[in-house]
PDB file of C-alpha atoms in Angstrom:
ATOM      1  CA  MET A   1      -6.432 -10.739 -11.046  1.00  0.00           C
ATOM      2  CA  HIS A   2      -3.588 -13.239 -11.399  1.00  0.00           C
ATOM      3  CA  ASN A   3      -3.404 -16.448  -9.478  1.00  0.00           C
ATOM      4  CA  ILE A   4       0.265 -16.519  -9.490  1.00  0.00           C
ATOM      5  CA  THR A   5       2.154 -17.122  -6.176  1.00  0.00           C
ATOM      6  CA  SER A   6       5.317 -15.139  -5.881  1.00  0.00           C
ATOM      7  CA  PRO A   7       8.570 -16.657  -4.757  1.00  0.00           C
ATOM      8  CA  ILE A   8       9.419 -13.390  -3.234  1.00  0.00           C
ATOM      9  CA  ALA A   9       6.206 -13.621  -1.099  1.00  0.00           C
ATOM     10  CA  HIS A  10       7.721 -16.671   0.416  1.00  0.00           C
ATOM     11  CA  HIS A  11      11.489 -16.158   0.348  1.00  0.00           C
ATOM     12  CA  HIS A  12      11.732 -12.481   1.496  1.00  0.00           C
ATOM     13  CA  GLY A  13       8.249 -11.935   2.702  1.00  0.00           C
ATOM     14  CA  LEU A  14       9.270 -11.393   6.416  1.00  0.00           C
ATOM     15  CA  ASP A  15      11.891  -8.816   5.467  1.00  0.00           C
ATOM     16  CA  HIS A  16       9.404  -6.936   3.191  1.00  0.00           C
ATOM     17  CA  ARG A  17       6.566  -7.408   5.648  1.00  0.00           C
ATOM     18  CA  GLU A  18       8.475  -5.919   8.526  1.00  0.00           C
ATOM     19  CA  ARG A  19       9.613  -2.910   6.405  1.00  0.00           C
ATOM     20  CA  LEU A  20       6.012  -2.320   5.103  1.00  0.00           C
ATOM     21  CA  GLU A  21       4.626  -2.677   8.615  1.00  0.00           C
ATOM     22  CA  ASN A  22       7.322  -0.138  10.014  1.00  0.00           C
ATOM     23  CA  MET A  23       6.540   2.198   7.041  1.00  0.00           C
ATOM     24  CA  LEU A  24       2.839   1.956   7.555  1.00  0.00           C
ATOM     25  CA  ALA A  25       3.291   2.598  11.461  1.00  0.00           C
ATOM     26  CA  ASP A  26       5.461   5.684  10.791  1.00  0.00           C
ATOM     27  CA  LEU A  27       3.018   7.066   8.214  1.00  0.00           C
ATOM     28  CA  LEU A  28       0.148   6.617  10.633  1.00  0.00           C
ATOM     29  CA  ARG A  29       2.050   8.312  13.414  1.00  0.00           C
ATOM     30  CA  LEU A  30       2.887  11.302  11.111  1.00  0.00           C
ATOM     31  CA  MET A  31      -0.804  11.611  10.030  1.00  0.00           C
ATOM     32  CA  ALA A  32      -1.793  11.488  13.674  1.00  0.00           C
ATOM     33  CA  GLU A  33       0.582  14.148  14.610  1.00  0.00           C
ATOM     34  CA  GLN A  34      -0.617  16.428  11.691  1.00  0.00           C
ATOM     35  CA  ARG A  35      -4.275  15.907  12.741  1.00  0.00           C
ATOM     36  CA  GLY A  36      -3.401  16.751  16.407  1.00  0.00           C
ATOM     37  CA  GLY A  37      -1.990  20.067  15.421  1.00  0.00           C
ATOM     38  CA  SER A  38       1.603  19.466  16.359  1.00  0.00           C
ATOM     39  CA  ARG A  39       3.898  22.002  14.818  1.00  0.00           C
ATOM     40  CA  SER A  40       5.914  20.776  11.806  1.00  0.00           C
ATOM     41  CA  ARG A  41       9.237  21.896  10.634  1.00  0.00           C
ATOM     42  CA  VAL A  42       7.263  23.617   7.832  1.00  0.00           C
ATOM     43  CA  ASP A  43       5.343  25.717  10.454  1.00  0.00           C
ATOM     44  CA  VAL A  44       8.438  26.686  12.313  1.00  0.00           C
ATOM     45  CA  ALA A  45      10.172  27.700   9.044  1.00  0.00           C
ATOM     46  CA  ALA A  46       7.148  29.702   7.966  1.00  0.00           C
ATOM     47  CA  GLU A  47       7.145  31.627  10.938  1.00  0.00           C
ATOM     48  CA  THR A  48      10.761  32.349  11.109  1.00  0.00           C
ATOM     49  CA  LEU A  49      10.540  33.738   7.427  1.00  0.00           C
ATOM     50  CA  ALA A  50       7.366  35.717   7.965  1.00  0.00           C
ATOM     51  CA  GLY A  51       7.398  39.396   7.648  1.00  0.00           C
ATOM     52  CA  PRO A  52       4.882  41.876   8.813  1.00  0.00           C
ATOM     53  CA  GLY A  53       1.434  41.345   7.075  1.00  0.00           C
ATOM     54  CA  ASP A  54       2.340  37.673   5.970  1.00  0.00           C
ATOM     55  CA  SER A  55       0.083  35.921   8.244  1.00  0.00           C
ATOM     56  CA  HIS A  56      -3.075  35.842   5.955  1.00  0.00           C
ATOM     57  CA  ALA A  57      -1.029  34.681   2.976  1.00  0.00           C
ATOM     58  CA  GLN A  58       0.813  32.128   4.961  1.00  0.00           C
ATOM     59  CA  SER A  59      -2.378  30.678   6.472  1.00  0.00           C
ATOM     60  CA  ILE A  60      -3.582  30.051   2.887  1.00  0.00           C
ATOM     61  CA  THR A  61      -0.346  28.658   1.763  1.00  0.00           C
ATOM     62  CA  GLN A  62      -0.368  26.353   4.828  1.00  0.00           C
ATOM     63  CA  ARG A  63      -3.733  25.208   4.275  1.00  0.00           C
ATOM     64  CA  ASP A  64      -2.914  24.382   0.628  1.00  0.00           C
ATOM     65  CA  LEU A  65       0.340  22.550   1.770  1.00  0.00           C
ATOM     66  CA  ASP A  66      -1.552  20.460   4.371  1.00  0.00           C
ATOM     67  CA  PHE A  67      -4.226  19.530   1.711  1.00  0.00           C
ATOM     68  CA  CYS A  68      -1.517  18.282  -0.646  1.00  0.00           C
ATOM     69  CA  ILE A  69       0.449  16.586   2.014  1.00  0.00           C
ATOM     70  CA  GLY A  70      -2.715  14.855   3.270  1.00  0.00           C
ATOM     71  CA  GLU A  71      -3.680  13.723  -0.263  1.00  0.00           C
ATOM     72  CA  ARG A  72      -0.153  12.399  -0.667  1.00  0.00           C
ATOM     73  CA  GLU A  73      -0.167  10.563   2.615  1.00  0.00           C
ATOM     74  CA  THR A  74      -3.519   9.003   1.925  1.00  0.00           C
ATOM     75  CA  ALA A  75      -2.391   7.597  -1.346  1.00  0.00           C
ATOM     76  CA  ARG A  76       0.820   6.182   0.239  1.00  0.00           C
ATOM     77  CA  LEU A  77      -1.273   4.550   3.077  1.00  0.00           C
ATOM     78  CA  ILE A  78      -3.383   2.844   0.491  1.00  0.00           C
ATOM     79  CA  GLU A  79      -0.254   1.599  -1.413  1.00  0.00           C
ATOM     80  CA  LEU A  80       1.263   0.316   1.870  1.00  0.00           C
ATOM     81  CA  GLU A  81      -1.979  -1.519   2.916  1.00  0.00           C
ATOM     82  CA  ALA A  82      -2.406  -3.043  -0.593  1.00  0.00           C
ATOM     83  CA  ALA A  83       1.224  -4.297  -0.439  1.00  0.00           C
ATOM     84  CA  LEU A  84       0.585  -5.918   2.905  1.00  0.00           C
ATOM     85  CA  LYS A  85      -2.549  -7.499   1.479  1.00  0.00           C
ATOM     86  CA  ARG A  86      -0.525  -8.921  -1.578  1.00  0.00           C
ATOM     87  CA  LEU A  87       1.900 -10.323   0.897  1.00  0.00           C
ATOM     88  CA  ASN A  88      -0.824 -12.084   2.827  1.00  0.00           C
ATOM     89  CA  GLU A  89      -2.349 -13.266  -0.556  1.00  0.00           C
ATOM     90  CA  GLY A  90       1.058 -14.697  -1.700  1.00  0.00           C
ATOM     91  CA  THR A  91       1.040 -12.348  -4.802  1.00  0.00           C
ATOM     92  CA  TYR A  92       3.679 -10.002  -3.422  1.00  0.00           C
ATOM     93  CA  GLY A  93       6.435  -9.331  -6.062  1.00  0.00           C
ATOM     94  CA  VAL A  94       3.982 -10.045  -8.869  1.00  0.00           C
ATOM     95  CA  CYS A  95       2.900  -7.077 -11.091  1.00  0.00           C
ATOM     96  CA  THR A  96      -0.722  -6.333 -10.934  1.00  0.00           C
ATOM     97  CA  VAL A  97      -0.851  -5.134 -14.493  1.00  0.00           C
ATOM     98  CA  CYS A  98       1.087  -7.745 -16.460  1.00  0.00           C
ATOM     99  CA  GLY A  99       1.492 -10.592 -13.982  1.00  0.00           C
ATOM    100  CA  GLY A 100       5.215 -10.711 -14.402  1.00  0.00           C
ATOM    101  CA  PRO A 101       7.705 -10.603 -11.531  1.00  0.00           C
ATOM    102  CA  ILE A 102       8.894  -7.388  -9.906  1.00  0.00           C
ATOM    103  CA  MET A 103      12.715  -7.317  -9.675  1.00  0.00           C
ATOM    104  CA  GLU A 104      13.846  -7.759  -5.918  1.00  0.00           C
ATOM    105  CA  ALA A 105      16.084  -4.556  -6.307  1.00  0.00           C
ATOM    106  CA  ARG A 106      12.660  -2.589  -7.307  1.00  0.00           C
ATOM    107  CA  LEU A 107      11.012  -4.126  -4.135  1.00  0.00           C
ATOM    108  CA  ASP A 108      14.038  -3.307  -1.879  1.00  0.00           C
ATOM    109  CA  ALA A 109      13.908   0.206  -2.956  1.00  0.00           C
ATOM    110  CA  MET A 110      10.141   0.609  -3.021  1.00  0.00           C
ATOM    111  CA  PRO A 111       8.496  -2.272  -1.087  1.00  0.00           C
ATOM    112  CA  GLU A 112       4.922  -0.957  -1.646  1.00  0.00           C
ATOM    113  CA  THR A 113       5.211  -1.038  -5.522  1.00  0.00           C
ATOM    114  CA  ALA A 114       2.583  -3.058  -7.337  1.00  0.00           C
ATOM    115  CA  HIS A 115       4.235  -2.789 -10.788  1.00  0.00           C
ATOM    116  CA  CYS A 116       7.270  -4.044 -12.611  1.00  0.00           C
ATOM    117  CA  MET A 117       9.497  -1.377 -14.087  1.00  0.00           C
ATOM    118  CA  ALA A 118       8.087  -1.716 -17.629  1.00  0.00           C
ATOM    119  CA  CYS A 119       4.434  -1.292 -16.444  1.00  0.00           C
ATOM    120  CA  GLN A 120       5.388   1.613 -14.113  1.00  0.00           C
ATOM    121  CA  VAL A 121       7.160   3.302 -17.155  1.00  0.00           C
ATOM    122  CA  ASP A 122       4.039   2.737 -19.313  1.00  0.00           C
ATOM    123  CA  ALA A 123       1.757   4.026 -16.609  1.00  0.00           C
ATOM    124  CA  GLU A 124       3.934   7.260 -16.049  1.00  0.00           C
ATOM    125  CA  ALA A 125       3.922   7.952 -19.764  1.00  0.00           C
ATOM    126  CA  LEU A 126       0.185   7.525 -19.981  1.00  0.00           C
ATOM    127  CA  ASN A 127      -0.285   9.924 -17.152  1.00  0.00           C
ATOM    128  CA  SER A 128       1.958  12.553 -18.567  1.00  0.00           C
ATOM    129  CA  ALA A 129       0.250  12.275 -21.888  1.00  0.00           C
ATOM    130  CA  THR A 130      -3.188  12.769 -20.389  1.00  0.00           C
ATOM    131  CA  VAL A 131      -2.379  15.798 -18.146  1.00  0.00           C
ATOM    132  CA  LYS A 132      -4.865  18.575 -18.511  1.00  0.00           C
ATOM    133  CA  PRO A 133      -3.537  21.449 -20.594  1.00  0.00           C
ATOM    134  CA  SER A 134      -4.916  24.067 -18.216  1.00  0.00           C
ATOM    135  CA  GLU A 135      -2.643  22.678 -15.485  1.00  0.00           C
ATOM    136  CA  PRO A 136       0.410  25.226 -15.237  1.00  0.00           C
ATOM    137  CA  GLY A 137       3.896  23.805 -15.424  1.00  0.00           C
ATOM    138  CA  ARG A 138       2.532  20.658 -16.835  1.00  0.00           C
ATOM    139  CA  ALA A 139       3.204  18.794 -20.184  1.00  0.00           C
ATOM    140  CA  ARG A 140       0.373  19.172 -22.593  1.00  0.00           C
ATOM    141  CA  PRO A 141      -1.363  15.967 -23.901  1.00  0.00           C
ATOM    142  CA  SER A 142      -0.266  14.610 -27.333  1.00  0.00           C
ATOM    143  CA  THR A 143      -1.732  16.446 -30.188  1.00  0.00           C
ATOM    144  CA  GLY A 144      -1.530  13.321 -32.429  1.00  0.00           C
ATOM    145  CA  THR A 145       1.729  14.372 -34.146  1.00  0.00           C
ATOM    146  CA  GLY A 146       5.000  12.235 -34.342  1.00  0.00           C
ATOM    147  CA  ARG A 147       5.159   8.567 -33.977  1.00  0.00           C
ATOM    148  CA  GLN A 148       1.766   8.019 -32.604  1.00  0.00           C
ATOM    149  CA  SER A 149       0.102   9.844 -35.632  1.00  0.00           C
ATOM    150  CA  ALA A 150       2.120   7.850 -38.144  1.00  0.00           C
ATOM    151  CA  VAL A 151       0.845   4.604 -36.403  1.00  0.00           C
ATOM    152  CA  LEU A 152      -2.773   5.881 -36.454  1.00  0.00           C
ATOM    153  CA  GLY A 153      -2.412   7.216 -40.001  1.00  0.00           C
ATOM    154  CA  ARG A 154      -2.945  10.911 -39.048  1.00  0.00           C
TER     155      ARG A 154
END
């Protein structure tokens, strides 16, 4: 971990703190509503579009959708809490990978981000290259051809 104090944490910290806290509160409220069984727009739309005999397939699809939404919301919750922690520690606005500054425009667009743009691009490239080939509709991992194989001498 880098011991760099971010000027962003001090200069714009209150603006970002307020946004992060509001985003966290909204997310927690949404998650509580979903756990409480409140009907979402997805539920209403599914019922509207349902035809005879669709209820079993819909319930499976709804469970899959709920699981995916739950995973995404949990990941977002972790990101928001981590950003607030970085604000409290004075490292908000410092990339957790390279230790460089995160541009203010990026923080304005995504206040929970922990990475500068260059490190985010690198992480996404790495993730897309390591996707399992069995995942439908996803890119296959590199087979060692192209620039990488030239560098590695393959």
